[in-house]
Coordinates of C-alpha atoms in Angstrom, one line a residue:
X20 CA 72.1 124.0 96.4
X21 CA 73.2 127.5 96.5
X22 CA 76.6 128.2 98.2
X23 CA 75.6 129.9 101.4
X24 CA 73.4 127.2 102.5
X25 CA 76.5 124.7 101.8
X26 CA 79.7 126.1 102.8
X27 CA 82.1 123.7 101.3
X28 CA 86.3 124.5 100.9
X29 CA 88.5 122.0 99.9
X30 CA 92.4 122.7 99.0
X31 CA 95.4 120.2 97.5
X32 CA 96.9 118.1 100.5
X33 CA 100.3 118.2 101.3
X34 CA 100.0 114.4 100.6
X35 CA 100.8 113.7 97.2
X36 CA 97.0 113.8 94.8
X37 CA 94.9 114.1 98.1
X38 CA 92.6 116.9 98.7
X39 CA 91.5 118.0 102.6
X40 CA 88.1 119.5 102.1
X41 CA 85.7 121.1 105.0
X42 CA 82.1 120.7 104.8
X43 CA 79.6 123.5 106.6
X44 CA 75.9 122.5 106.2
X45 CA 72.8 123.0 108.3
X46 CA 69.7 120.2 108.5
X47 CA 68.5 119.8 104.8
X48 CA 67.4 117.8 101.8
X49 CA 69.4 114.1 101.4
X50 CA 71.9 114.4 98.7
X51 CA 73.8 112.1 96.6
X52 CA 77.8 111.4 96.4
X53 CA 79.0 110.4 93.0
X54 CA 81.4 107.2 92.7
X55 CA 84.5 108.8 92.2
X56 CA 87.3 105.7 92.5
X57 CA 88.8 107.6 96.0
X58 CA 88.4 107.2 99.4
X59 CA 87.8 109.4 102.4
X60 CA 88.8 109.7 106.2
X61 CA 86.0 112.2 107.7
X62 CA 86.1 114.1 110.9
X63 CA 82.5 114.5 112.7
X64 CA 81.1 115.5 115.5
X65 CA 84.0 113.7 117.6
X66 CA 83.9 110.5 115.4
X67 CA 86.4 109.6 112.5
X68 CA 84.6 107.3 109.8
X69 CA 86.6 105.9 106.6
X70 CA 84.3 106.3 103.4
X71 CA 85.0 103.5 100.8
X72 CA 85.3 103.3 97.1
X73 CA 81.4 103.7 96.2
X74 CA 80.2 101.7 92.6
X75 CA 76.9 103.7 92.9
X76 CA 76.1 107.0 94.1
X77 CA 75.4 107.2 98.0
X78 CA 73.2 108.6 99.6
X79 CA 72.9 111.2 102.5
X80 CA 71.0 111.2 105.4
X81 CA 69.9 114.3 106.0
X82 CA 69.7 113.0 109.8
X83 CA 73.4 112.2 109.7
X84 CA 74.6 115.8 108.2
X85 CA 76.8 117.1 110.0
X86 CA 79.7 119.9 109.8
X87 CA 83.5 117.6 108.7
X88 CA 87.1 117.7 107.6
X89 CA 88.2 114.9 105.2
X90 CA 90.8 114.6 103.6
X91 CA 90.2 112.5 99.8
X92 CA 93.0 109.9 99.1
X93 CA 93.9 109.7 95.1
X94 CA 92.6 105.6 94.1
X95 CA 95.0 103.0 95.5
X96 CA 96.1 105.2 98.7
X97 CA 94.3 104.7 101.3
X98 CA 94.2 100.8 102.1
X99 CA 97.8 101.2 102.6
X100 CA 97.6 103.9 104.5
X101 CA 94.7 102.9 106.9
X102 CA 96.0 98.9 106.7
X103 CA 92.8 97.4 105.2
X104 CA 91.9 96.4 101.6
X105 CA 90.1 98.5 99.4
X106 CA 87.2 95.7 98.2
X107 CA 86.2 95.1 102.3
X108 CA 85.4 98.8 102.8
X109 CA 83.9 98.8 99.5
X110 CA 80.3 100.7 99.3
X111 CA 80.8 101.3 103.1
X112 CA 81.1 104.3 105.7
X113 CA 83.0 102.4 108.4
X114 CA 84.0 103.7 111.6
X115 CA 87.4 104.0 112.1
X116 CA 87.4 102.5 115.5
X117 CA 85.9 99.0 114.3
X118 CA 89.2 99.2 112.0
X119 CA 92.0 100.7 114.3
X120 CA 92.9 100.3 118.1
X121 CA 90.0 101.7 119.6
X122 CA 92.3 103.5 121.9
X123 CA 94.5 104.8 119.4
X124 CA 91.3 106.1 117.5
X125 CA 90.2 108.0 120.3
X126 CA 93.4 109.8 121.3
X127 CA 93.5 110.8 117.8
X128 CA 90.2 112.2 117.8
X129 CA 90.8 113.9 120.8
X130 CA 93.7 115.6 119.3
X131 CA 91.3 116.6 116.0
X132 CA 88.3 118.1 118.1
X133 CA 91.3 120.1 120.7
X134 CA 92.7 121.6 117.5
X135 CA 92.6 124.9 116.2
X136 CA 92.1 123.6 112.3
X137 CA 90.8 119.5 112.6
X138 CA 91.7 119.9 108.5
X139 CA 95.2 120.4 109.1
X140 CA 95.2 117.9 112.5
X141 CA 93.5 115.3 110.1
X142 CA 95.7 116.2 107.2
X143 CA 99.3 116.0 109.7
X144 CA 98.0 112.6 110.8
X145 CA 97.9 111.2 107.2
X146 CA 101.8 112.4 106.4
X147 CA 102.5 110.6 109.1
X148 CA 100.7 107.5 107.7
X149 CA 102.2 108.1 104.4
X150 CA 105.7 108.7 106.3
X151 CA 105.9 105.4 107.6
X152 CA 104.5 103.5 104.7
X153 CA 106.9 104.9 102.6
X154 CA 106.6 105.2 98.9
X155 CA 103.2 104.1 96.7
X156 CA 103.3 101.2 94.8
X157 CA 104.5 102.6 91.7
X158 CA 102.4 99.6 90.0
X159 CA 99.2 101.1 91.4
X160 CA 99.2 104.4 90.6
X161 CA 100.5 103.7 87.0
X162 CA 97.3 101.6 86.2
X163 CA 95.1 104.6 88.1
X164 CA 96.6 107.7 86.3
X165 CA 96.5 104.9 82.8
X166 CA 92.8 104.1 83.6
X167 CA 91.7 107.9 84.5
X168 CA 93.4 109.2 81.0
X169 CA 91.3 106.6 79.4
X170 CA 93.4 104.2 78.5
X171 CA 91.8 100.6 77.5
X172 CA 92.2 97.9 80.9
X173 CA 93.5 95.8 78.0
X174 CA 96.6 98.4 77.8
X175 CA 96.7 99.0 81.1
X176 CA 97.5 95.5 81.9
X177 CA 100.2 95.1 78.7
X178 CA 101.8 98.5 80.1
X179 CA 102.4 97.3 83.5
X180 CA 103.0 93.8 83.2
X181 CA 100.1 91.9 84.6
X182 CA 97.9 89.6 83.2
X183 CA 94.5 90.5 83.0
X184 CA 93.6 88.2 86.6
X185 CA 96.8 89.6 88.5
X186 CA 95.8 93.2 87.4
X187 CA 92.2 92.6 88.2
X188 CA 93.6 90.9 91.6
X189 CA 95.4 93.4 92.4
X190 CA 93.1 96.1 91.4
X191 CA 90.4 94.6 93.8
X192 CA 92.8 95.4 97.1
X193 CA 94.0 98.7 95.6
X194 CA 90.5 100.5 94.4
X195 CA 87.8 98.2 95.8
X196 CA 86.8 96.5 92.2
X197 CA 88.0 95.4 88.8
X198 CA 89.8 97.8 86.6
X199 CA 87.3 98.0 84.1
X200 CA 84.7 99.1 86.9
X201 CA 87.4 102.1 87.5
X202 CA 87.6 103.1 84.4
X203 CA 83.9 103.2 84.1
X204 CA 83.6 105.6 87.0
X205 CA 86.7 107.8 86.1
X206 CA 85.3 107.9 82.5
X207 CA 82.3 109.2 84.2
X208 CA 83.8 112.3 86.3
X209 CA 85.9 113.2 82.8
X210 CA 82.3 113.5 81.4
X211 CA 80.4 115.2 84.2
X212 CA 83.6 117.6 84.2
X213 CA 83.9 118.4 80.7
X214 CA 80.0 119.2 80.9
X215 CA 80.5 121.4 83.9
X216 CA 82.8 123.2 81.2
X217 CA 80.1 123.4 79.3
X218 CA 80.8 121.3 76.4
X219 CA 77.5 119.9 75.5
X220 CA 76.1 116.0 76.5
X221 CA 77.5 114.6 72.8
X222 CA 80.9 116.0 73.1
X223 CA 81.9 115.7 76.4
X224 CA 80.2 112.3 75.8
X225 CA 83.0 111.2 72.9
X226 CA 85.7 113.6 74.7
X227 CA 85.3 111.5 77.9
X228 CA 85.3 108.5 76.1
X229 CA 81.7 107.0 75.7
X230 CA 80.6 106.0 72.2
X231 CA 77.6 108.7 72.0
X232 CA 75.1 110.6 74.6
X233 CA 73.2 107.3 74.9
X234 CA 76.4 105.7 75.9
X235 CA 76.7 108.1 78.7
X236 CA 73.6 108.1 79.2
X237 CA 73.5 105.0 80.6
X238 CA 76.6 105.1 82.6
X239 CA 74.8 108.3 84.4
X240 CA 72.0 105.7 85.4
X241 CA 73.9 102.8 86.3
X242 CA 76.4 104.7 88.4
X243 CA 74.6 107.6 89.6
X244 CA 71.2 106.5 89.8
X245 CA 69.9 109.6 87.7
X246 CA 69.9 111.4 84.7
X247 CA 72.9 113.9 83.0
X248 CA 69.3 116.2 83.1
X249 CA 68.4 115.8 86.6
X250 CA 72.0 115.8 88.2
X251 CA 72.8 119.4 86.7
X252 CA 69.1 120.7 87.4
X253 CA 69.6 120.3 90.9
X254 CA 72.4 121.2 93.5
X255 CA 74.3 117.8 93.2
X256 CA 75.7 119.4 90.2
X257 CA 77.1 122.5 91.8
X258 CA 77.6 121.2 95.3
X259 CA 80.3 118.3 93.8
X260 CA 82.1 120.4 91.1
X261 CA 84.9 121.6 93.2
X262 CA 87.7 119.0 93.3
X263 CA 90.6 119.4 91.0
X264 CA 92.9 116.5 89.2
X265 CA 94.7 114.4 89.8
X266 CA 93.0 113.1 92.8
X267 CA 90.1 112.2 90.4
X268 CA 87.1 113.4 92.8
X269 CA 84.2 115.7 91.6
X270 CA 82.2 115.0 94.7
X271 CA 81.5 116.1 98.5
X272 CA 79.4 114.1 101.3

């Protein structure tokens, strides 16, 4: 989709490996979010709705585009930010409400639709989350930055301690599944990324990890729904290109 028909900005959050993005589109064709391992809290049209972590790619309702600010949580942050598991939102768009005080959700919304900049109201809301949870679990983020550098869930798990049930356990509440269905999808985005580079299929295939092009191939199908040819023939590719490390994310809704 070419950039003036989808004005989309994102910049690095204040909150540690979050990114607040702002999405501008008119009516159009449905389009596809990529499973990325991060989840989102999206400001629209006077509603705040809590994307989960996605296994396959989801897809937009052209009826239900809409002009948002998000901001994109790194994997493992938001359930303890927003109180609520990871695996119970997973493959979900929940409304905030049905999760929070409903009168709590809608002074907050009223302060986001008042505000000059709903990025930076949304934004100043999550410090505050962040604030009073206090630090991340240290045990989290060291098997998500292990797991996005490509490290084995076998090494993951020796490198933090856990046995391969505890990590898998604890992985379930942090990123909504198993570790090795993380590192599948973070291997993914390192591929797609590398190929936006343009490193070609086979060696952004081996670079990312995969054993060949088939390899990846098949990981394009099974968590995208589509092909490595399709995706970057259309605007998918372009329109979810824009998200920088560490948070992870290569995608927009």
């Amino acid at each position: 989709m070419p950039r003036e028909h989808q004005r989309y900005q994102e910049r690095p959050s204040r909150l540690t490996g979050a990114v607040v993005w702002t999405l501008d589109v008119p009516p159009g064709p449905a389009r596809s979010v990529l499973p990325d391992g991060c989840m989102d809290l999206i400001w629209s049209a006077g509603r705040l709705v809590v994307a989960g972590p996605d296994t396959r790619a989801f897809r937009v309702d052209p009826g239900n585009r809409a002009s948002c600010a998000a901001i994109r949580f790194p994997p493992g942050t938001a359930p303890v930010l927003l109180g609520v598991p990871a695996d119970e939102l997973r493959d979900h768009r929940v409304e905030l409400a049905d999760l929070w005080s409903r009168t709590a959700v809608r002074g907050l919304v009223d302060r986001i639709d008042r505000a000059a900049d709903p990025a930076t109201a949304l934004e100043d809301h999550a410090l505050g989350l962040a604030a009073a949870a206090g630090p991340p679990d240290p045990l989290t983020a060291a098997v998500a930055d292990r797991l996005r550098r490509g490290g084995s869930v076998a090494a993951t798990a020796a490198e933090v301690g856990l046995g391969a049930r505890q990590l898998h356990r604890r992985s379930l509440a942090a990123f909504g599944y198993g570790p090795k269905t993380l590192a599948r999808i973070l291997r993914l985005q390192r591929a797609l990324a590398l190929i936006r580079t343009g490193l070609p299929y086979a060696e952004a295939a081996c670079a990312a990890g995969c054993v060949d092009q088939a390899h990846l191939a098949r990981e394009m199908r099974a968590l995208a729904g589509t092909t490595l040819g399709a995706y970057f023939s259309t605007g998918d590719a372009e329109a979810n290109s824009d998200t920088p490390q560490p948070s992870g994310s290569r995608t927009t809704a």
